[in-house]
Tab-separated table of N, CA and C in Angstrom:
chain	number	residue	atom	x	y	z
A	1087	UNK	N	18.911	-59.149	27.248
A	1087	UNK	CA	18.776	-58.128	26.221
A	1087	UNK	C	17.819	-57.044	26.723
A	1088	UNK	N	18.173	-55.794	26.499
A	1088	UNK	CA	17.472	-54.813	27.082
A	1088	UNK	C	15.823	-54.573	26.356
A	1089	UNK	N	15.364	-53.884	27.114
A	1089	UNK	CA	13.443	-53.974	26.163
A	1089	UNK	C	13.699	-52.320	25.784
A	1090	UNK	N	13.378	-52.775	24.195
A	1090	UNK	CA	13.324	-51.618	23.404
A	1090	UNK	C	12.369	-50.284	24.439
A	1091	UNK	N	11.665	-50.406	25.298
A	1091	UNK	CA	10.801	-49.908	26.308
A	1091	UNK	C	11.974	-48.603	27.211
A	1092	UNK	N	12.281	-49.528	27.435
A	1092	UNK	CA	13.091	-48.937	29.022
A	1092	UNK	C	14.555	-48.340	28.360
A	1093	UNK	N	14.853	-48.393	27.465
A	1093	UNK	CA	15.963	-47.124	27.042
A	1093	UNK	C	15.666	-46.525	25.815
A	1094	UNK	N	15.894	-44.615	26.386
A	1094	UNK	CA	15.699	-43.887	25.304
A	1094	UNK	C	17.196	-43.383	24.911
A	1095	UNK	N	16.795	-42.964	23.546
A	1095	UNK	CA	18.312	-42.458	22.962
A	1095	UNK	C	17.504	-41.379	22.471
A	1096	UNK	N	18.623	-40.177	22.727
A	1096	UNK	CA	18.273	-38.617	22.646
A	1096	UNK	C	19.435	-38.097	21.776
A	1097	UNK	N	19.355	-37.846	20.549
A	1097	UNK	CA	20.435	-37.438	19.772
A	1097	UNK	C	20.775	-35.890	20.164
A	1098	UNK	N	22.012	-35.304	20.129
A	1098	UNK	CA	21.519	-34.059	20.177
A	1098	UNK	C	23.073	-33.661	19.668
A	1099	UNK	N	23.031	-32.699	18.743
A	1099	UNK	CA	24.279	-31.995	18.337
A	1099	UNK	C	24.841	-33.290	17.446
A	1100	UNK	N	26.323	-33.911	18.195
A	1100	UNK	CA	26.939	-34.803	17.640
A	1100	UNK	C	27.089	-35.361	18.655
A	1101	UNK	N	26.431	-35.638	19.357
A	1101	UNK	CA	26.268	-37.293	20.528
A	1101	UNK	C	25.027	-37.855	20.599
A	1102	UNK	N	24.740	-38.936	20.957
A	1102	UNK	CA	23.861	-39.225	21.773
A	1102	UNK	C	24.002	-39.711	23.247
A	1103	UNK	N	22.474	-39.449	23.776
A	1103	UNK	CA	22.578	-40.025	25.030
A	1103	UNK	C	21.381	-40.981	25.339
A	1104	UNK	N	21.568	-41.818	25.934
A	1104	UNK	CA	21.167	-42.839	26.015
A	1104	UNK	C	20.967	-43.095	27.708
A	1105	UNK	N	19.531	-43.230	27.891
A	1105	UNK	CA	18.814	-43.183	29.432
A	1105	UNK	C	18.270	-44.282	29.355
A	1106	UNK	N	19.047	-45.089	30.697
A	1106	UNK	CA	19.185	-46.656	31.193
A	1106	UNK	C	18.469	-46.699	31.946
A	1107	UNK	N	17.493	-45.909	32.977
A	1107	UNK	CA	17.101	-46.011	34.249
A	1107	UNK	C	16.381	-47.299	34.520
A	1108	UNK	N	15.383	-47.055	33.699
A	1108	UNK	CA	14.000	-48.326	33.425
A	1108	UNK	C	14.704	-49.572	33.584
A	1109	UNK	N	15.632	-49.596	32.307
A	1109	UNK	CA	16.644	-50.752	32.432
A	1109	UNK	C	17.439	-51.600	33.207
A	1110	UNK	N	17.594	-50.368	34.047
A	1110	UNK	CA	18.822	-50.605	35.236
A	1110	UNK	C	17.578	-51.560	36.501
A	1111	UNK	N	16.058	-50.434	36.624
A	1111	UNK	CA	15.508	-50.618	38.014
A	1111	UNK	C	14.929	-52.309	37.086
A	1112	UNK	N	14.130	-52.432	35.791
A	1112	UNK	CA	13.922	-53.850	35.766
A	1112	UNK	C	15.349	-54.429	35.989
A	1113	UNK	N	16.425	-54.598	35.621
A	1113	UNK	CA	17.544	-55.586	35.819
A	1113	UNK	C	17.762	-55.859	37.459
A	1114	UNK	N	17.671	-54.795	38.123
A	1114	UNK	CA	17.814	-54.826	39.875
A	1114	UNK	C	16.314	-55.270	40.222
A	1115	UNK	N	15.268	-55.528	39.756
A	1115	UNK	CA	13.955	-55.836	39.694
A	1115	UNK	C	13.380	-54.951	41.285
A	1116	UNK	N	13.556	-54.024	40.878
A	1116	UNK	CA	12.980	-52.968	41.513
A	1116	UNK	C	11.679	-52.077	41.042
A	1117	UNK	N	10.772	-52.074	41.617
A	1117	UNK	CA	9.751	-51.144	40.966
A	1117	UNK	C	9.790	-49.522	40.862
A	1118	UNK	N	8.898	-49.301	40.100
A	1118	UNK	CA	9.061	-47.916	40.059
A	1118	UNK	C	8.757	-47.036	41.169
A	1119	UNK	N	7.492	-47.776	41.592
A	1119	UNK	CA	7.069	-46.991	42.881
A	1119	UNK	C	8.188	-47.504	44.135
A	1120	UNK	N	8.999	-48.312	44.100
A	1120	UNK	CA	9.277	-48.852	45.810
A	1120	UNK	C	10.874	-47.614	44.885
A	1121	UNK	N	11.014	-47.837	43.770
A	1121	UNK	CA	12.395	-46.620	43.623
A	1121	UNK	C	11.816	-45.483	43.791
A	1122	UNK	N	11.376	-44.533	43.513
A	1122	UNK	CA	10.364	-43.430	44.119
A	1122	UNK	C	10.096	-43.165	45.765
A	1123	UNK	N	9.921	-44.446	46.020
A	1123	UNK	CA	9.544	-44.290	47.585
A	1123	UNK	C	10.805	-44.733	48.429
A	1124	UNK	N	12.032	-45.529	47.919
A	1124	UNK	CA	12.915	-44.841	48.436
A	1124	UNK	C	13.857	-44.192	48.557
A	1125	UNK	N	13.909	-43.493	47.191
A	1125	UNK	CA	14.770	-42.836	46.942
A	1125	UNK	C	14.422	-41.215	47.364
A	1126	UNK	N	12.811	-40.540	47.360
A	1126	UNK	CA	12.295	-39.892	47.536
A	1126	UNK	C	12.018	-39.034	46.461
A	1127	UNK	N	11.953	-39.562	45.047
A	1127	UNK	CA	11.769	-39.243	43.805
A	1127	UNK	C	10.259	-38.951	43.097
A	1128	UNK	N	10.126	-37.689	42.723
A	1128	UNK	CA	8.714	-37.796	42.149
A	1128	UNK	C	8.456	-38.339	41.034
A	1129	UNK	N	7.305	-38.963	40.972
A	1129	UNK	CA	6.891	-39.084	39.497
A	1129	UNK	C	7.572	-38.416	38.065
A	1130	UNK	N	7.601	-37.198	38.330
A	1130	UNK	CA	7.659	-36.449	37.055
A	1130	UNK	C	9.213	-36.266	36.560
A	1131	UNK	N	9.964	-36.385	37.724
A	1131	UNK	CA	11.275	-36.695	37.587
A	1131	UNK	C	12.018	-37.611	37.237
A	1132	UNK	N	11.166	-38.528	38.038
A	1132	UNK	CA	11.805	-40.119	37.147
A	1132	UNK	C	11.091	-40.184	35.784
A	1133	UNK	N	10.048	-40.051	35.423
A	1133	UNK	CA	10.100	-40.046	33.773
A	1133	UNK	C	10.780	-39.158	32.930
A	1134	UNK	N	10.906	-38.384	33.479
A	1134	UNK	CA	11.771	-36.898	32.563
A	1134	UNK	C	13.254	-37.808	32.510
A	1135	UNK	N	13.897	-38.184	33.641
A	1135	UNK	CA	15.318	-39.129	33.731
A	1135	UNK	C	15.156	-40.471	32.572
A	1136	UNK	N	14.064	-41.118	33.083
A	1136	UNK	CA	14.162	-42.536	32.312
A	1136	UNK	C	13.786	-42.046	30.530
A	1137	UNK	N	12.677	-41.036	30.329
A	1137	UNK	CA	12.634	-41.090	28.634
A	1137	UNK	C	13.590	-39.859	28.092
A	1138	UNK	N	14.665	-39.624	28.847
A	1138	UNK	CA	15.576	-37.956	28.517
A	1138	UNK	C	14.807	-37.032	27.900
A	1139	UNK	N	13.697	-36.521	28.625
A	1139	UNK	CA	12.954	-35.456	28.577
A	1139	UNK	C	13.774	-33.973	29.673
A	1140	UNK	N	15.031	-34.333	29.669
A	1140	UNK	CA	15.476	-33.451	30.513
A	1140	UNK	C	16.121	-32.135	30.045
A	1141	UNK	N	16.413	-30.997	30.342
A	1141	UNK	CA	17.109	-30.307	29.761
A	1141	UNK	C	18.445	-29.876	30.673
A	1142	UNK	N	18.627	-30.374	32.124
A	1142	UNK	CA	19.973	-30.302	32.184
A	1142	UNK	C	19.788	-31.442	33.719
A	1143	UNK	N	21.095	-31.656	33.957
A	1143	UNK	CA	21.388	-33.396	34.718
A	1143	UNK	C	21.378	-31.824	36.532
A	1144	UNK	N	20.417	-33.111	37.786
A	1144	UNK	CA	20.548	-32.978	38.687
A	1144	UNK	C	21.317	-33.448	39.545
A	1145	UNK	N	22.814	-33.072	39.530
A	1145	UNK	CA	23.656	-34.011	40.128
A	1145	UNK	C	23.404	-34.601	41.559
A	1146	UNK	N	22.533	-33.496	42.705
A	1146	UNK	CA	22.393	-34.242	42.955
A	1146	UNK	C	21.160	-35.533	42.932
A	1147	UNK	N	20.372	-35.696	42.233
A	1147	UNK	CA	19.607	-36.600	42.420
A	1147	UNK	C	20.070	-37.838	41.423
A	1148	UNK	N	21.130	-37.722	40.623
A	1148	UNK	CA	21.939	-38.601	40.409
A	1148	UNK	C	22.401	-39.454	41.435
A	1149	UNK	N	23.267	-38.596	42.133
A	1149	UNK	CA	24.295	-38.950	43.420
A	1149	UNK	C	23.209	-39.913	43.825
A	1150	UNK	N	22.063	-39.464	44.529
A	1150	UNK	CA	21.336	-40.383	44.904
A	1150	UNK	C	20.860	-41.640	44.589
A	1151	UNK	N	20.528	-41.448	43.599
A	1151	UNK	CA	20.462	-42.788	42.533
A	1151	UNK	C	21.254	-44.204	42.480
A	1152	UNK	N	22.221	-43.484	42.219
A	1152	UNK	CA	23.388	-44.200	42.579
A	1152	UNK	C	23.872	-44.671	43.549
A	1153	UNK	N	23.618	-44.149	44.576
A	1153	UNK	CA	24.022	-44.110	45.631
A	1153	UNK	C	22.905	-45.904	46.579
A	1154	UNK	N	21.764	-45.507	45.966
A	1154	UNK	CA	20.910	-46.185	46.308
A	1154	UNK	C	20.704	-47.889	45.157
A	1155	UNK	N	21.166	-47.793	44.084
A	1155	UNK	CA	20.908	-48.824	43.247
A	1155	UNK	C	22.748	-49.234	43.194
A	1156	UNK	N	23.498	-48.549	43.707
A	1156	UNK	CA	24.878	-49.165	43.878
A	1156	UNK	C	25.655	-49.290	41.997
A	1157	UNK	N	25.412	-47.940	41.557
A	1157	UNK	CA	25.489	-47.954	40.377
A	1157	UNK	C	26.575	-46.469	39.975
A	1158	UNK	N	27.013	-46.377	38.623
A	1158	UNK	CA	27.416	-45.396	38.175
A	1158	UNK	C	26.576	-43.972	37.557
A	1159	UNK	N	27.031	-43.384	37.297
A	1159	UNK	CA	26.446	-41.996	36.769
A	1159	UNK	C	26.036	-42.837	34.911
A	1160	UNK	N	27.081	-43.434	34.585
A	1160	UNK	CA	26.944	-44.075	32.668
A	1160	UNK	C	26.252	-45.122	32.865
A	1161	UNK	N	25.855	-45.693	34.186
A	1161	UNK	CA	25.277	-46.716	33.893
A	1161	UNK	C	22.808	-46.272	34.356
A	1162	UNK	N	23.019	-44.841	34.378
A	1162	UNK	CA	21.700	-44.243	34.051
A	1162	UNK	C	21.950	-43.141	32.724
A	1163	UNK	N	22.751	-42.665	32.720
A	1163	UNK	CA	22.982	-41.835	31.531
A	1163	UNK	C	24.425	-41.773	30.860
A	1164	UNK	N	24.229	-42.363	29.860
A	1164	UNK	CA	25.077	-42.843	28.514
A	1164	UNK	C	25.843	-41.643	27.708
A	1165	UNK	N	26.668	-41.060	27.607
A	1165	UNK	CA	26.873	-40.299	26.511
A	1165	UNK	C	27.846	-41.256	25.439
A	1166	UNK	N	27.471	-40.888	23.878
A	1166	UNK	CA	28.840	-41.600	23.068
A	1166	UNK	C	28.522	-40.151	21.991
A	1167	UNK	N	29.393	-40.185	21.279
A	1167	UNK	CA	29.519	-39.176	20.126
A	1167	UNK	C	29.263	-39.944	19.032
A	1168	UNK	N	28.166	-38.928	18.213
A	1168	UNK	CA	27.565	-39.116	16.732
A	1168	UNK	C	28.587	-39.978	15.990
């Protein structure tokens, strides 16, 4: 079961979205700093990603993401409609 912690839900208009990151790196039991250090991610980016403090998606540092945790684009950021 996921920790109320590590996913935010961001309503906006008539969807929400829903940011897995936290979720995803505890389930792969990866830390924050060793994802940071190798993904080459700053601080301020991965929290803006993990609590959807974002105002528009970096595809590529998605790509990367993914690329590196062997994951999808929905499985860090969620969209469903209101």
């Amino acid at each position: 079961m996921p920790n109320n912690k590590t996913i935010y839900k961001v309503e906006y208009s008539k969807c929400v979205y829903i940011f897995k990151l936290l979720d995803l790196l505890d389930k792969s039991k990866i830390s924050q700093n060793k994802f940071m250090r190798d993904t080459k991610t700053e601080y301020g980016t991965l929290k803006r990603y993990a609590t959807g403090n974002i105002q528009k998606v970096d595809l590529i540092v998605i790509d990367r993401w993914c690329d590196y945790l062997n994951c999808t684009f929905e499985d860090i950021i969620e969209y469903k409609k209101a």
